[in-house]
Short mmCIF file of C-alpha atoms and ligand atoms in Angstrom, two decimals:
data_model
loop_
_atom_site.label_atom_id
_atom_site.label_comp_id
_atom_site.label_asym_id
_atom_site.label_seq_id
_atom_site.Cartn_x
_atom_site.Cartn_y
_atom_site.Cartn_z
CA MET A 1 89.70 78.90 108.94
CA ALA A 2 89.85 82.31 107.21
CA THR A 3 93.16 83.13 105.55
CA SER A 4 93.96 86.81 105.25
CA SER A 5 97.35 88.52 105.25
CA ALA A 6 96.67 89.61 108.86
CA HIS A 7 96.75 85.94 109.91
CA MET A 8 100.19 85.53 108.37
CA GLU A 9 101.90 88.31 110.33
CA SER A 10 104.20 86.83 112.94
CA GLU A 11 104.09 88.58 116.30
CA PHE A 12 107.31 86.82 117.32
CA HIS A 13 109.18 88.35 114.36
CA ASN A 14 107.59 91.78 114.65
CA PRO A 15 110.27 94.26 113.39
CA ASN A 16 109.25 96.71 116.13
CA LEU A 17 110.80 94.33 118.69
CA GLU A 18 114.47 94.05 119.60
CA VAL A 19 115.22 90.92 121.61
CA LEU A 20 116.78 91.65 125.00
CA PHE A 21 116.67 88.13 126.51
CA SER A 22 115.98 85.08 124.38
CA ALA A 23 113.64 82.30 125.51
CA GLU A 24 116.70 80.12 126.16
CA GLU A 25 118.41 82.77 128.29
CA ILE A 26 115.23 83.27 130.32
CA GLN A 27 114.72 79.56 130.89
CA ALA A 28 118.36 79.04 131.90
CA ARG A 29 118.16 81.90 134.41
CA ILE A 30 114.88 80.57 135.82
CA LYS A 31 116.37 77.11 136.31
CA ALA A 32 119.24 78.64 138.31
CA MET A 33 116.82 80.72 140.40
CA GLY A 34 114.65 77.67 140.99
CA ALA A 35 117.65 75.67 142.16
CA GLU A 36 118.60 78.43 144.60
CA ILE A 37 115.06 78.60 146.02
CA THR A 38 114.95 74.79 146.24
CA ARG A 39 118.06 74.89 148.42
CA ASP A 40 116.94 77.83 150.57
CA TYR A 41 113.39 76.60 151.24
CA ALA A 42 113.88 72.87 151.72
CA GLY A 43 111.47 71.71 154.44
CA LEU A 44 109.73 75.10 154.73
CA ASN A 45 106.69 74.45 152.50
CA PRO A 46 106.64 78.00 151.08
CA LEU A 47 103.61 79.72 149.59
CA LEU A 48 104.32 81.34 146.24
CA VAL A 49 102.20 84.44 145.63
CA GLY A 50 101.84 85.50 142.02
CA VAL A 51 100.63 88.98 141.16
CA LEU A 52 98.27 89.02 138.16
CA LYS A 53 98.64 89.29 135.33
CA GLY A 54 102.22 89.78 134.22
CA ALA A 55 103.90 87.46 136.73
CA CYS A 56 101.88 84.33 135.87
CA PHE A 57 104.06 83.31 132.96
CA PHE A 58 107.24 83.60 135.00
CA LEU A 59 105.60 81.94 138.02
CA SER A 60 104.46 79.03 135.88
CA ASP A 61 108.01 78.28 134.74
CA LEU A 62 109.69 79.13 138.04
CA MET A 63 107.54 76.84 140.19
CA ARG A 64 108.38 73.91 137.92
CA SER A 65 112.05 74.54 138.70
CA ILE A 66 111.51 74.45 142.46
CA ASP A 67 111.72 70.83 143.54
CA ILE A 68 110.20 70.96 147.05
CA LYS A 69 106.73 70.85 148.59
CA LEU A 70 105.05 74.24 148.01
CA SER A 71 101.73 75.85 147.23
CA VAL A 72 100.65 78.77 145.09
CA GLU A 73 98.15 81.62 145.38
CA PHE A 74 97.31 84.66 143.27
CA MET A 75 96.57 88.29 144.01
CA ALA A 76 95.28 91.04 141.77
CA ILE A 77 96.07 94.63 142.55
CA SER A 78 95.02 97.80 140.77
CA SER A 79 97.57 99.99 139.06
CA TYR A 80 97.59 103.30 140.84
CA GLY A 81 95.97 106.16 138.93
CA SER A 82 97.86 109.42 138.46
CA SER A 83 96.33 110.91 141.62
CA THR A 84 97.26 107.98 143.87
CA ARG A 85 100.63 107.27 142.26
CA THR A 86 102.84 109.33 144.51
CA SER A 87 101.18 108.04 147.69
CA GLY A 88 102.13 104.54 146.54
CA GLU A 89 98.74 103.26 147.58
CA VAL A 90 97.48 100.29 145.63
CA ARG A 91 94.11 98.60 145.84
CA ILE A 92 93.78 94.85 146.31
CA LEU A 93 91.26 93.59 143.76
CA LYS A 94 91.71 89.90 144.53
CA ASP A 95 93.15 88.86 147.85
CA LEU A 96 94.72 85.59 148.94
CA ASP A 97 92.28 82.75 149.60
CA VAL A 98 94.22 81.50 152.63
CA PRO A 99 95.59 83.01 155.85
CA ILE A 100 99.38 83.35 155.81
CA GLU A 101 100.19 83.55 159.50
CA GLY A 102 103.35 81.53 160.14
CA ARG A 103 103.87 80.78 156.43
CA HIS A 104 107.00 81.44 154.39
CA ILE A 105 105.85 83.69 151.55
CA ILE A 106 107.64 84.15 148.25
CA VAL A 107 106.13 86.95 146.18
CA VAL A 108 106.72 86.39 142.48
CA GLU A 109 106.80 89.42 140.19
CA ASP A 110 107.74 89.95 136.57
CA ILE A 111 109.22 93.43 137.05
CA VAL A 112 110.05 95.94 139.76
CA ASP A 113 109.93 99.43 138.31
CA THR A 114 109.20 102.40 140.61
CA GLY A 115 108.81 99.99 143.54
CA LEU A 116 105.50 101.49 144.60
CA THR A 117 103.50 98.29 144.07
CA LEU A 118 105.97 95.98 145.78
CA SER A 119 106.81 98.19 148.75
CA TYR A 120 103.10 98.32 149.51
CA LEU A 121 102.47 94.63 148.88
CA LEU A 122 105.44 93.32 150.86
CA ALA A 123 104.53 95.49 153.87
CA ASN A 124 100.92 94.36 153.61
CA LEU A 125 101.87 90.67 153.60
CA LYS A 126 104.35 91.10 156.47
CA SER A 127 101.61 92.74 158.56
CA ARG A 128 99.57 89.52 158.32
CA GLY A 129 102.02 87.61 160.49
CA ALA A 130 103.89 85.62 157.85
CA ALA A 131 106.99 83.82 159.13
CA SER A 132 108.96 85.41 156.29
CA VAL A 133 108.23 87.39 153.13
CA LYS A 134 110.74 87.37 150.27
CA LEU A 135 110.57 88.66 146.73
CA VAL A 136 111.59 87.02 143.50
CA ALA A 137 111.50 89.25 140.42
CA LEU A 138 112.48 88.40 136.88
CA LEU A 139 113.40 91.97 135.94
CA ASP A 140 114.65 94.99 137.87
CA LYS A 141 114.50 98.42 136.23
CA HIS A 142 116.56 99.94 138.99
CA GLU A 143 117.01 103.42 137.48
CA ARG A 144 113.30 104.05 137.92
CA ARG A 145 113.11 103.23 141.62
CA GLU A 146 111.18 105.67 143.83
CA ARG A 147 110.70 103.38 146.85
CA PRO A 148 113.35 100.96 148.11
CA VAL A 149 112.47 97.33 147.48
CA GLU A 150 114.72 94.43 148.41
CA ILE A 151 114.75 91.79 145.69
CA ASP A 152 115.89 88.49 147.21
CA TYR A 153 116.13 86.56 143.94
CA LEU A 154 116.60 88.50 140.70
CA GLY A 155 116.60 87.33 137.11
CA PHE A 156 118.07 90.29 135.24
CA GLN A 157 118.80 94.00 135.71
CA ILE A 158 117.48 95.99 132.75
CA PRO A 159 117.97 99.56 131.51
CA ASP A 160 115.12 102.05 131.44
CA HIS A 161 113.59 100.91 128.14
CA PHE A 162 110.04 99.88 127.40
CA VAL A 163 110.17 96.09 127.56
CA VAL A 164 107.50 93.60 126.54
CA GLY A 165 107.07 89.85 126.27
CA TYR A 166 107.07 86.84 128.55
CA GLY A 167 104.13 88.30 130.46
CA LEU A 168 104.95 91.98 130.07
CA ASP A 169 102.47 93.91 127.98
CA PHE A 170 101.95 97.14 126.13
CA ALA A 171 98.19 97.85 126.16
CA GLU A 172 97.63 94.13 126.85
CA ARG A 173 99.61 93.08 123.76
CA TYR A 174 102.86 91.05 123.60
CA ARG A 175 102.39 88.99 126.78
CA ASN A 176 102.65 85.84 124.64
CA LEU A 177 106.19 86.44 123.37
CA PRO A 178 108.48 83.64 124.61
CA PHE A 179 111.32 86.18 124.84
CA ILE A 180 111.72 89.67 126.35
CA ALA A 181 112.16 92.53 123.91
CA VAL A 182 112.49 96.28 123.78
CA LEU A 183 109.51 97.85 122.05
CA LYS A 184 111.31 100.20 119.68
CA ASN A 185 108.37 102.43 118.88
CA PRO A 186 105.33 102.12 121.18
CA GLU A 187 103.34 104.38 118.83
CA ALA A 188 103.77 102.05 115.83
C1 PRP B 1 103.68 95.56 136.79
C2 PRP B 1 104.42 94.53 137.63
C3 PRP B 1 104.29 95.06 139.02
C4 PRP B 1 104.27 96.55 138.81
C5 PRP B 1 105.64 97.08 139.10
O1 PRP B 1 102.33 95.26 136.77
O2 PRP B 1 103.86 93.24 137.48
O3 PRP B 1 103.11 94.62 139.66
O4 PRP B 1 103.94 96.80 137.44
O5 PRP B 1 105.67 98.47 138.89
P1 PRP B 1 106.12 99.49 140.02
O6 PRP B 1 107.42 99.00 140.57
O7 PRP B 1 106.26 100.80 139.26
O8 PRP B 1 105.04 99.55 141.05
P2 PRP B 1 101.29 96.05 135.85
O9 PRP B 1 100.70 97.20 136.61
O10 PRP B 1 101.94 96.38 134.53
O11 PRP B 1 100.11 95.00 135.65
P3 PRP B 1 100.10 93.60 134.85
O12 PRP B 1 100.99 92.67 135.61
O13 PRP B 1 98.67 93.15 134.89
O14 PRP B 1 100.61 93.86 133.44
#
């Protein structure tokens, strides 16, 4: 394997990152959320719906803290462009592979920011005849909300800073951080 100085630079100790929630804090919070969902959904065989890509890391840990019969599906939705942003319309790039009529749906998201994506997605899933549709989100950047979104299970409230890690990216980078950090200078 080639050895250059670039290979030695640790992404996890990048000085441009300021840790907001450590890996231990995240895992402890997820265990508590999982226990709550385990209690609330016992006997209901819920369908967890993960929204690609950012939520997959959270979903992967969360579902292993939910000790009941369940299944999991993924959706991919396009980020709205500047012209479609205010309408809140999002495009479904990959839909569910199963019908959800009569199912108890738990949408799993990494972050709720403006609320445009989730208000659209939750309404869309409800319109398909699900028995219930609830939302679990790891992070809530409430100050930025433009559309009301009810978060049924929340990990952490965060201030309006640019956060990365544990699935959250900046230009596709930093998703692999085991912790959540504020990106001090996105230009760096
Ligand atoms: C994030 C997040 C939500 C959305 C929330 O996804 O996973 O889907 O943004 O933002 P909103 O409340 O302003 O609508 P993103 O578009 O960053 O895609 P990614 O998960 O692939 O990184």
